[in-house]
mmCIF file of C-alpha atoms in Angstrom:
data_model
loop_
_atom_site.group_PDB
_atom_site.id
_atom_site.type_symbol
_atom_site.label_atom_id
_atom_site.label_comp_id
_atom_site.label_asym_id
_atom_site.label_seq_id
_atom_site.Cartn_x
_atom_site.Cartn_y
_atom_site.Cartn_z
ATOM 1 C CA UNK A 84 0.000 0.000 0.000
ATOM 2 C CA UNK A 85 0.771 3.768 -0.456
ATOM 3 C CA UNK A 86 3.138 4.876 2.569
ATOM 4 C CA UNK A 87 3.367 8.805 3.068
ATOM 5 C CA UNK A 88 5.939 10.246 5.292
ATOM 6 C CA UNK A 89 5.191 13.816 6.120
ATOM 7 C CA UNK A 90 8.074 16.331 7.775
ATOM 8 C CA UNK A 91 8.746 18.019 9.817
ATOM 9 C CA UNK A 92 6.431 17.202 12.758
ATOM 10 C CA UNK A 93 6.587 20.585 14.502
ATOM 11 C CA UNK A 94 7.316 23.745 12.654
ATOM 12 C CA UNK A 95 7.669 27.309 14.351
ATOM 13 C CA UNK A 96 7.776 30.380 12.680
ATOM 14 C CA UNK A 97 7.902 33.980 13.184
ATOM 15 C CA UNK A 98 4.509 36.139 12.299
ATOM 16 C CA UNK A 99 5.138 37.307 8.451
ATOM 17 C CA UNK A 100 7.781 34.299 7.540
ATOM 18 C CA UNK A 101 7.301 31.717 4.977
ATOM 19 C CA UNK A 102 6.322 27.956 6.370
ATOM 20 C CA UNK A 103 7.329 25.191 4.359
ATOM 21 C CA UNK A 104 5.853 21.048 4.801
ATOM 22 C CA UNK A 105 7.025 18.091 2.955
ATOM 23 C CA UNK A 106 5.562 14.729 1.699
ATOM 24 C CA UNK A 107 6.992 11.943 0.396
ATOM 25 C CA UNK A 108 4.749 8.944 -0.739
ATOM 26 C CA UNK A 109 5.661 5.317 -2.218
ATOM 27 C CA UNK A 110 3.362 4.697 -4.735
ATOM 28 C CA UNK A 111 3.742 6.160 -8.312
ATOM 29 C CA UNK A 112 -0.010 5.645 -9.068
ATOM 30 C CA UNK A 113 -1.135 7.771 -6.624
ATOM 31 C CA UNK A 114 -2.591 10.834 -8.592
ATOM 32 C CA UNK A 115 -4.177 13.182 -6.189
ATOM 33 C CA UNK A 116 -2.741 15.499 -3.247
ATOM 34 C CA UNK A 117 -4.869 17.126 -0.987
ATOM 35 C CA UNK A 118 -3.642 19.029 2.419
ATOM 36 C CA UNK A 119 -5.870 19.459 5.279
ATOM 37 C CA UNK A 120 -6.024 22.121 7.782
ATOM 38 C CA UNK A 121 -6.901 21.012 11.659
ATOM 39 C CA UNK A 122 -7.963 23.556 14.071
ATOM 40 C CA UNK A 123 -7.289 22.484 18.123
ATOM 41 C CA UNK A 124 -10.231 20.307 18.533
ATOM 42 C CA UNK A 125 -11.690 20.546 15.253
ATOM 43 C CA UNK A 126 -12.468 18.640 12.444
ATOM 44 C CA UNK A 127 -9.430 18.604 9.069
ATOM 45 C CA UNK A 128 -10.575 20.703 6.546
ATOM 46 C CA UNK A 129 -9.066 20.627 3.111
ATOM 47 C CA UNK A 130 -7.437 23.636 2.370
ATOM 48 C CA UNK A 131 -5.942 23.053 -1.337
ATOM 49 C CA UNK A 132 -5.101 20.137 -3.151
ATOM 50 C CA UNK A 133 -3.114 19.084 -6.484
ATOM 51 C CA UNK A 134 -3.090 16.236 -9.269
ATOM 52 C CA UNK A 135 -0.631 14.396 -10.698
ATOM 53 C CA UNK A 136 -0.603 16.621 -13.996
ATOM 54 C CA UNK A 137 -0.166 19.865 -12.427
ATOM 55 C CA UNK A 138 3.469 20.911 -10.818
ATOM 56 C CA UNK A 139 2.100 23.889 -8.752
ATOM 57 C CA UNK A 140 -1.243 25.272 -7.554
ATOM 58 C CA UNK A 141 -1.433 28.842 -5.614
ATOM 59 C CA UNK A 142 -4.416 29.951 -3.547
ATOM 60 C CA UNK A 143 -3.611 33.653 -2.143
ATOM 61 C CA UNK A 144 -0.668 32.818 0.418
ATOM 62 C CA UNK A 145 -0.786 28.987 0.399
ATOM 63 C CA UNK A 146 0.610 26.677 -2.424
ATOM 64 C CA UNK A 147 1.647 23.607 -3.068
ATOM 65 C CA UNK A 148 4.309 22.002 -5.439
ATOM 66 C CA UNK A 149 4.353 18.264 -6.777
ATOM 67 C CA UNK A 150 7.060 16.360 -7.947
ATOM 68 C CA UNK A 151 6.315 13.011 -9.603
ATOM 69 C CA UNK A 152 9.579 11.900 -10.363
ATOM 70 C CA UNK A 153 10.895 12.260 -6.876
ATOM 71 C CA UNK A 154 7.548 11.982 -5.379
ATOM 72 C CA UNK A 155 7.162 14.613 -3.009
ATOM 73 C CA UNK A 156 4.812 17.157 -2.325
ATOM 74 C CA UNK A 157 5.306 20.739 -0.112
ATOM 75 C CA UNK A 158 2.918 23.319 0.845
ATOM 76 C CA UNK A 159 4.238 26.854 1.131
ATOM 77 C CA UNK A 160 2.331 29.064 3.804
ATOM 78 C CA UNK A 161 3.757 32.940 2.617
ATOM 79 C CA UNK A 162 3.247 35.954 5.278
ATOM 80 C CA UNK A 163 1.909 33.697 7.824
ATOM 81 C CA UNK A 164 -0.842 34.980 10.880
ATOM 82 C CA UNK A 165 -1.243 33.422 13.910
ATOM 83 C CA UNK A 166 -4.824 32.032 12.565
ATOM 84 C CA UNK A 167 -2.440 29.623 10.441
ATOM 85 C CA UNK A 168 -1.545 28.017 13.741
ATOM 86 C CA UNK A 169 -2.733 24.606 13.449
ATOM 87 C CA UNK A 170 -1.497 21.038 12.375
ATOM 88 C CA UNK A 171 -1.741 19.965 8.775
ATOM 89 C CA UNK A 172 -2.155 16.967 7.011
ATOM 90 C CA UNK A 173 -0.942 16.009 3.507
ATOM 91 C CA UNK A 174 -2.533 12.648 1.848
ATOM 92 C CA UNK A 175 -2.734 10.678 -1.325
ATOM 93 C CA UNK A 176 -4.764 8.690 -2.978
ATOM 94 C CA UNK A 177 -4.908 7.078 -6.457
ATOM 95 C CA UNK A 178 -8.432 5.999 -8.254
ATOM 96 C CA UNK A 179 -10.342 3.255 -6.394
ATOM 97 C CA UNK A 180 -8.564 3.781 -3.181
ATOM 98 C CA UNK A 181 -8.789 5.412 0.270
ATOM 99 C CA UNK A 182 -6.438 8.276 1.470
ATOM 100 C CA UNK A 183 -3.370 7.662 2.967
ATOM 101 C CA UNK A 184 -2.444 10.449 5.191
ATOM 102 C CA UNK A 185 0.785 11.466 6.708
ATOM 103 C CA UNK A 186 1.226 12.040 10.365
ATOM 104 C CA UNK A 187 0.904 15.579 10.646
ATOM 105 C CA UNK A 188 2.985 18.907 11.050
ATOM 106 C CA UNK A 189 1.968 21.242 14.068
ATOM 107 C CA UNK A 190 2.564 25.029 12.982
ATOM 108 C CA UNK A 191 2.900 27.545 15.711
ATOM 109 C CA UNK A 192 3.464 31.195 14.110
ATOM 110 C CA UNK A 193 4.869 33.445 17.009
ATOM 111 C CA UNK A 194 3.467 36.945 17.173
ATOM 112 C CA UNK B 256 -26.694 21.058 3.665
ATOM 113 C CA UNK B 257 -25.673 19.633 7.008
ATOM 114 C CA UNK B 258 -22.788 18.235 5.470
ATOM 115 C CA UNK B 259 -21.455 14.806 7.517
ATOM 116 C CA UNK B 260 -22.973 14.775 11.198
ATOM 117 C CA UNK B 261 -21.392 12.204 13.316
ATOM 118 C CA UNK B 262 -23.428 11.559 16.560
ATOM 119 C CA UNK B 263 -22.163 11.581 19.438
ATOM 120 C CA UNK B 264 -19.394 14.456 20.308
ATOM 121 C CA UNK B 265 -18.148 12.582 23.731
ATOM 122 C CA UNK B 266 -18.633 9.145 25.285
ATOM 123 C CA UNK B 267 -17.109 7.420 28.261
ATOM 124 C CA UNK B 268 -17.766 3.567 27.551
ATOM 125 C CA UNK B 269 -16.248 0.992 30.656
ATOM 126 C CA UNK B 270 -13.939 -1.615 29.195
ATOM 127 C CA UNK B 271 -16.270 -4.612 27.719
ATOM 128 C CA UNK B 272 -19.605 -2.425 26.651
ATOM 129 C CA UNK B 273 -20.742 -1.797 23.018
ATOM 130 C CA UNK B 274 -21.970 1.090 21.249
ATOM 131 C CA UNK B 275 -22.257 2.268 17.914
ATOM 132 C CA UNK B 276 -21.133 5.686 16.467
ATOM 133 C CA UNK B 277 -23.436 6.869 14.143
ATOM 134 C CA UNK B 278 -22.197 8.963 10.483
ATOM 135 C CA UNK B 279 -24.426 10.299 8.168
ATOM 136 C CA UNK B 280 -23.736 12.551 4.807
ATOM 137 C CA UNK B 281 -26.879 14.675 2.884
ATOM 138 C CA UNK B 282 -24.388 15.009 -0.350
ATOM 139 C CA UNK B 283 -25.149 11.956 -1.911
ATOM 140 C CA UNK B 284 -21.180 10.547 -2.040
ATOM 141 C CA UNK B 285 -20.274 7.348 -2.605
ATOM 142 C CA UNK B 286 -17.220 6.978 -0.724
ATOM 143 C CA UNK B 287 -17.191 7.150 3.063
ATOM 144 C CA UNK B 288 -14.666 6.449 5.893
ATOM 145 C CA UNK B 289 -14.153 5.986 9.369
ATOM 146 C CA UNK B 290 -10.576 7.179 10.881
ATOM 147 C CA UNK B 291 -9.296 7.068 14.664
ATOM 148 C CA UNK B 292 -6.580 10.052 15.424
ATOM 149 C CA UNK B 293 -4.353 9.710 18.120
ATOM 150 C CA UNK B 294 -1.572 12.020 19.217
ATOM 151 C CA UNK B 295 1.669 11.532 17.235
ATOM 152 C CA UNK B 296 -0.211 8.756 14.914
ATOM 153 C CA UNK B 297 -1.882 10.977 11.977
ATOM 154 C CA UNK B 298 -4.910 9.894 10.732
ATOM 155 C CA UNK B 299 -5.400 5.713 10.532
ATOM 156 C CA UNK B 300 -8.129 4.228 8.438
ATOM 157 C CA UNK B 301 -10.155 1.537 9.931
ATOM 158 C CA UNK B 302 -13.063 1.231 7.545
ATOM 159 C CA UNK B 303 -14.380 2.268 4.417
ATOM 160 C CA UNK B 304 -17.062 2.136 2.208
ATOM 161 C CA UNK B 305 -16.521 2.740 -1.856
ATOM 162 C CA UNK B 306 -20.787 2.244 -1.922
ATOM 163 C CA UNK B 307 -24.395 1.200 -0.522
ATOM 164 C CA UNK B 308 -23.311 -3.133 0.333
ATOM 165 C CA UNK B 309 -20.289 -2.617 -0.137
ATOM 166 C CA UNK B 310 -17.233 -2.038 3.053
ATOM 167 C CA UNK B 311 -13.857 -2.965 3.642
ATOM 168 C CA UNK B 312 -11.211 -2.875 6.024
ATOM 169 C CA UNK B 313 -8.314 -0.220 6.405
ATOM 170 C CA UNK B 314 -5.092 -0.324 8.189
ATOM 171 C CA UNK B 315 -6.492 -0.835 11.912
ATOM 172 C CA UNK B 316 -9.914 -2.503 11.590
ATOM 173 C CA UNK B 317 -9.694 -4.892 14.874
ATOM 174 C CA UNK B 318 -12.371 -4.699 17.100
ATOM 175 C CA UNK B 319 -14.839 -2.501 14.852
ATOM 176 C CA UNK B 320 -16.989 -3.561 12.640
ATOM 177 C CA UNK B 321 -19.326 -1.539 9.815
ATOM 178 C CA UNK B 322 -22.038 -1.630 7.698
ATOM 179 C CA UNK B 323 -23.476 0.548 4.815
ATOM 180 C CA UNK B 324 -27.129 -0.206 4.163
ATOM 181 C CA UNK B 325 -28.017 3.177 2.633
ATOM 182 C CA UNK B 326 -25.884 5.787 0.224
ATOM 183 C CA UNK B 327 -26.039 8.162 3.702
ATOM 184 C CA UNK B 328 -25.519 6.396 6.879
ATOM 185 C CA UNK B 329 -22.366 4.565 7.724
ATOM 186 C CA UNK B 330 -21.861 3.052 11.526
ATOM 187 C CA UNK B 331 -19.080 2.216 13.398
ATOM 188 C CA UNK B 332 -19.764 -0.348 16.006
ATOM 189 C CA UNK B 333 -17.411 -1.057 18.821
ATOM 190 C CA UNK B 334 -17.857 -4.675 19.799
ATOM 191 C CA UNK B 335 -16.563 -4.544 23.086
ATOM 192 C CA UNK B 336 -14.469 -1.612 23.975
ATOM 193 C CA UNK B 337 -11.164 -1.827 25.260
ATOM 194 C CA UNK B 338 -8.921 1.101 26.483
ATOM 195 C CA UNK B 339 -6.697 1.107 23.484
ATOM 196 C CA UNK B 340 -9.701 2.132 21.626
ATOM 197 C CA UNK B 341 -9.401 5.405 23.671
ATOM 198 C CA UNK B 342 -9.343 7.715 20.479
ATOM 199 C CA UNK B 343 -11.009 10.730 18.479
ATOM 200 C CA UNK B 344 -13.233 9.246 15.644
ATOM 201 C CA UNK B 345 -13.709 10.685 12.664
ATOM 202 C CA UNK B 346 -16.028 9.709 9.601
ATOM 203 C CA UNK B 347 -15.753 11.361 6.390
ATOM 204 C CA UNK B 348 -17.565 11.344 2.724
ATOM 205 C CA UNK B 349 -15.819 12.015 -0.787
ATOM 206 C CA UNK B 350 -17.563 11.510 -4.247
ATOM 207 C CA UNK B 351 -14.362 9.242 -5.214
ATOM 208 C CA UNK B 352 -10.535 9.617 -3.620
ATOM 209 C CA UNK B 353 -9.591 11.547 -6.696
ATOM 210 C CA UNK B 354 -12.351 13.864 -7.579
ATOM 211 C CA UNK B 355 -12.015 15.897 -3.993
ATOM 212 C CA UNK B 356 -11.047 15.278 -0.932
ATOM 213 C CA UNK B 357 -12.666 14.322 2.157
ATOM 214 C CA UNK B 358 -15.938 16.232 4.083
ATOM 215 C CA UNK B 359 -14.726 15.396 7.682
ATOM 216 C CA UNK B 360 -17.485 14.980 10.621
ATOM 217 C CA UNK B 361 -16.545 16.929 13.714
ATOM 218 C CA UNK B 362 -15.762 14.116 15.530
ATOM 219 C CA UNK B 363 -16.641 11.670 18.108
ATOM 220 C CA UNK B 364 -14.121 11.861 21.320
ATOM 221 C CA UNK B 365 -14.191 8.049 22.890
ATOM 222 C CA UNK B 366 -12.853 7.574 26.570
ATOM 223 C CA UNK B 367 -12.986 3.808 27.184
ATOM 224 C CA UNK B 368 -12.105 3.480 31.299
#
């Protein structure tokens, strides 16, 4: 099955830094990349996502970057707030399966 | 559009009893999933469902068991609860793994004593 390593597992920046997360998965069939946003004692919420035939997607100040070849996958937080405190989750999945998800990254941005 | 409502928020269960966790989506997807989160461990599948009679087992699927009569609801029975079932439980819905991601619940926190 698909195995995704996700790093690092804590990650603190200063307010108005850049935050970086990586993925790696296993499986080259796996086609589909979404990252998930988790709130303290809230439910994940996807926050952007990426397929296996794009190489970058932007949404205002978050993005994400693919590459198949190595297979890895980053998000880039740009002029982080403290509301971007949280711990994210990166997955992937390929057609007819679940999501595998990596183990999470807990951002703390410092005022 | 409630979305997926996963009943109920907090239980305290004694070691041996049985209950059922209850997950139900109003967006008509095909795909739903039940995940346990513990600190340090990510997300871990136990079960899933790809459609109506149709379920299968994820990575930790001992001591649960599920069932998926209708397109909406999708339980997750404990069969007799032990406290390394002590967890936060989350069911989610997607229309397929690669046409969006998941609609997570808001959770069911499980204290088994």
């Amino acid at each position: 099955g698909e195995n995704v390593e996700q790093h690092p597992s804590t990650l603190s920046v200063q307010e108005g830094d850049s935050a970086v997360i990586k993925c790696t998965y296993s499986d080259s069939a796996s086609n589909y990349f979404p990252w998930y946003k988790q709130e303290l004692g809230k439910r994940p919420q996807l926050i952007i996502d990426i397929r296996s035939n794009v190489g970058e997607k932007k949404d205002q100040r978050i993005a994400v970057t693919l590459n198949k070849t190595a297979k890895h996958f980053s998000l880039h937080i740009t002029e982080t707030q403290p509301e971007d405190s949280a711990v994210y989750f990166c997955a992937a999945s390929k057609p007819g399966n679940q999501f595998y998800f990596g183990t999470g990254t807990s951002l703390t941005v410092i005022p | 559009n409630a979305g997926v409502t996963q009943t109920p928020k907090f239980q305290v269960l004694k070691t041996g009893q049985s209950m059922t966790l209850q997950c139900a989506q109003d967006m008509n997807h095909e795909y739903m999933s039940w995940y346990r989160q513990d600190p340090g461990m990510g997300l871990r599948l136990i079960h899933y469902s790809v459609g109506a009679g149709i379920t299968d087992q994820g990575e930790v699927p001992n001591g649960y068991n599920v069932s998926r009569s209708t397109t909406e609801d999708f339980p997750l029975r404990l069969l007799s609860a032990a406290p390394s079932q002590t967890s936060v439980y989350f069911c989610a819905s997607t229309p397929a793994p690669t046409s969006g991601g998941y609609t997570f619940g808001s959770g069911t926190r499980l204290t088994v004593v």
